[in-house]
Amino acid sequence: MNNSEVQQIVEDARLARAEGRMIFTAIAMIDFRKEAYTAWDISELIEGVERQGWLLAHTSEMYVGIATGHLRMTSVFRRHDW
């Protein structure tokens, strides 16, 4: 996942909030071989979506290519008024 992908998800979260949706689901493919010790892009994604008025409710992960080092992360956010 790169910065432009993170920004697209954050923008989608903003639009979902503006449309009055109550739940926002983000799906991200992560190359976990590059994130051996920290996962800055995941942190930026969660923080960015929460800044748009959502609260992380659930995250699940699924390895979709152990040999290639890819992980699919599905995060469910609920509308939240800070």
PDB file of C-alpha atoms in Angstrom:
ATOM      1  CA  MET A   1       0.000   0.000   0.000  1.00  0.00           C
ATOM      2  CA  ASN A   2       1.365   3.399  -0.896  1.00  0.00           C
ATOM      3  CA  ASN A   3       0.517   6.940   0.144  1.00  0.00           C
ATOM      4  CA  SER A   4      -1.860   7.574  -2.756  1.00  0.00           C
ATOM      5  CA  GLU A   5      -3.833   4.414  -1.878  1.00  0.00           C
ATOM      6  CA  VAL A   6      -4.067   5.543   1.747  1.00  0.00           C
ATOM      7  CA  GLN A   7      -5.256   8.989   0.646  1.00  0.00           C
ATOM      8  CA  GLN A   8      -7.894   7.439  -1.653  1.00  0.00           C
ATOM      9  CA  ILE A   9      -9.328   5.396   1.227  1.00  0.00           C
ATOM     10  CA  VAL A  10      -9.357   8.490   3.456  1.00  0.00           C
ATOM     11  CA  GLU A  11     -11.174  10.442   0.734  1.00  0.00           C
ATOM     12  CA  ASP A  12     -13.694   7.600   0.350  1.00  0.00           C
ATOM     13  CA  ALA A  13     -14.268   7.756   4.130  1.00  0.00           C
ATOM     14  CA  ARG A  14     -14.911  11.493   3.887  1.00  0.00           C
ATOM     15  CA  LEU A  15     -17.446  10.966   1.099  1.00  0.00           C
ATOM     16  CA  ALA A  16     -19.187   8.132   2.979  1.00  0.00           C
ATOM     17  CA  ARG A  17     -19.522  10.389   6.017  1.00  0.00           C
ATOM     18  CA  ALA A  18     -20.925  13.218   3.866  1.00  0.00           C
ATOM     19  CA  GLU A  19     -23.479  10.778   2.402  1.00  0.00           C
ATOM     20  CA  GLY A  20     -24.668   9.928   5.906  1.00  0.00           C
ATOM     21  CA  ARG A  21     -23.492   6.347   5.955  1.00  0.00           C
ATOM     22  CA  MET A  22     -23.202   4.640   9.342  1.00  0.00           C
ATOM     23  CA  ILE A  23     -20.529   2.046   8.495  1.00  0.00           C
ATOM     24  CA  PHE A  24     -17.398   2.349   6.363  1.00  0.00           C
ATOM     25  CA  THR A  25     -15.335  -0.678   5.330  1.00  0.00           C
ATOM     26  CA  ALA A  26     -11.788  -0.348   4.037  1.00  0.00           C
ATOM     27  CA  ILE A  27      -9.899  -3.196   2.377  1.00  0.00           C
ATOM     28  CA  ALA A  28      -6.157  -2.831   1.940  1.00  0.00           C
ATOM     29  CA  MET A  29      -3.520  -5.116   0.458  1.00  0.00           C
ATOM     30  CA  ILE A  30      -0.290  -4.907   2.399  1.00  0.00           C
ATOM     31  CA  ASP A  31       3.164  -6.138   1.447  1.00  0.00           C
ATOM     32  CA  PHE A  32       4.183  -7.180   4.944  1.00  0.00           C
ATOM     33  CA  ARG A  33       7.757  -7.995   3.941  1.00  0.00           C
ATOM     34  CA  LYS A  34       8.381  -4.235   3.797  1.00  0.00           C
ATOM     35  CA  GLU A  35       6.802  -3.663   7.206  1.00  0.00           C
ATOM     36  CA  ALA A  36       8.879  -5.972   9.350  1.00  0.00           C
ATOM     37  CA  TYR A  37       8.912  -3.737  12.414  1.00  0.00           C
ATOM     38  CA  THR A  38       6.398  -0.953  11.875  1.00  0.00           C
ATOM     39  CA  ALA A  39       3.334  -0.460   9.752  1.00  0.00           C
ATOM     40  CA  TRP A  40       3.253   3.275   9.122  1.00  0.00           C
ATOM     41  CA  ASP A  41       0.875   3.062   6.180  1.00  0.00           C
ATOM     42  CA  ILE A  42      -1.655   1.108   8.238  1.00  0.00           C
ATOM     43  CA  SER A  43      -1.385   3.654  11.048  1.00  0.00           C
ATOM     44  CA  GLU A  44      -1.853   6.506   8.578  1.00  0.00           C
ATOM     45  CA  LEU A  45      -4.890   4.769   7.085  1.00  0.00           C
ATOM     46  CA  ILE A  46      -6.576   4.269  10.478  1.00  0.00           C
ATOM     47  CA  GLU A  47      -5.746   7.775  11.711  1.00  0.00           C
ATOM     48  CA  GLY A  48      -6.862   9.345   8.432  1.00  0.00           C
ATOM     49  CA  VAL A  49     -10.206   7.549   8.413  1.00  0.00           C
ATOM     50  CA  GLU A  50     -10.816   8.367  12.083  1.00  0.00           C
ATOM     51  CA  ARG A  51     -10.092  12.049  11.359  1.00  0.00           C
ATOM     52  CA  GLN A  52     -13.038  11.896   8.941  1.00  0.00           C
ATOM     53  CA  GLY A  53     -15.431  11.002  11.782  1.00  0.00           C
ATOM     54  CA  TRP A  54     -15.150   7.221  11.969  1.00  0.00           C
ATOM     55  CA  LEU A  55     -14.059   4.921  14.801  1.00  0.00           C
ATOM     56  CA  LEU A  56     -12.306   1.618  14.096  1.00  0.00           C
ATOM     57  CA  ALA A  57     -14.653  -1.145  15.261  1.00  0.00           C
ATOM     58  CA  HIS A  58     -13.057  -4.298  13.845  1.00  0.00           C
ATOM     59  CA  THR A  59     -10.085  -5.424  11.788  1.00  0.00           C
ATOM     60  CA  SER A  60      -9.389  -8.823  10.286  1.00  0.00           C
ATOM     61  CA  GLU A  61      -6.387  -9.998   8.356  1.00  0.00           C
ATOM     62  CA  MET A  62      -5.941 -12.763   5.834  1.00  0.00           C
ATOM     63  CA  TYR A  63      -2.730 -13.911   4.219  1.00  0.00           C
ATOM     64  CA  VAL A  64      -3.357 -14.041   0.498  1.00  0.00           C
ATOM     65  CA  GLY A  65       0.143 -14.933  -0.552  1.00  0.00           C
ATOM     66  CA  ILE A  66       2.572 -16.068   2.105  1.00  0.00           C
ATOM     67  CA  ALA A  67       5.183 -16.720  -0.562  1.00  0.00           C
ATOM     68  CA  THR A  68       4.719 -13.232  -1.981  1.00  0.00           C
ATOM     69  CA  GLY A  69       4.261 -11.586   1.407  1.00  0.00           C
ATOM     70  CA  HIS A  70       0.787 -10.118   0.920  1.00  0.00           C
ATOM     71  CA  LEU A  71      -1.838  -9.596   3.562  1.00  0.00           C
ATOM     72  CA  ARG A  72      -5.407  -8.406   3.063  1.00  0.00           C
ATOM     73  CA  MET A  73      -6.637  -6.219   5.892  1.00  0.00           C
ATOM     74  CA  THR A  74     -10.351  -5.496   6.202  1.00  0.00           C
ATOM     75  CA  SER A  75     -11.285  -2.755   8.647  1.00  0.00           C
ATOM     76  CA  VAL A  76     -14.806  -1.829   9.672  1.00  0.00           C
ATOM     77  CA  PHE A  77     -15.366   1.683  10.991  1.00  0.00           C
ATOM     78  CA  ARG A  78     -18.514   3.013  12.660  1.00  0.00           C
ATOM     79  CA  ARG A  79     -19.663   6.595  12.407  1.00  0.00           C
ATOM     80  CA  HIS A  80     -18.523   8.519  15.473  1.00  0.00           C
ATOM     81  CA  ASP A  81     -19.169  12.048  16.669  1.00  0.00           C
ATOM     82  CA  TRP A  82     -16.138  13.140  18.659  1.00  0.00           C
TER      83      TRP A  82
END
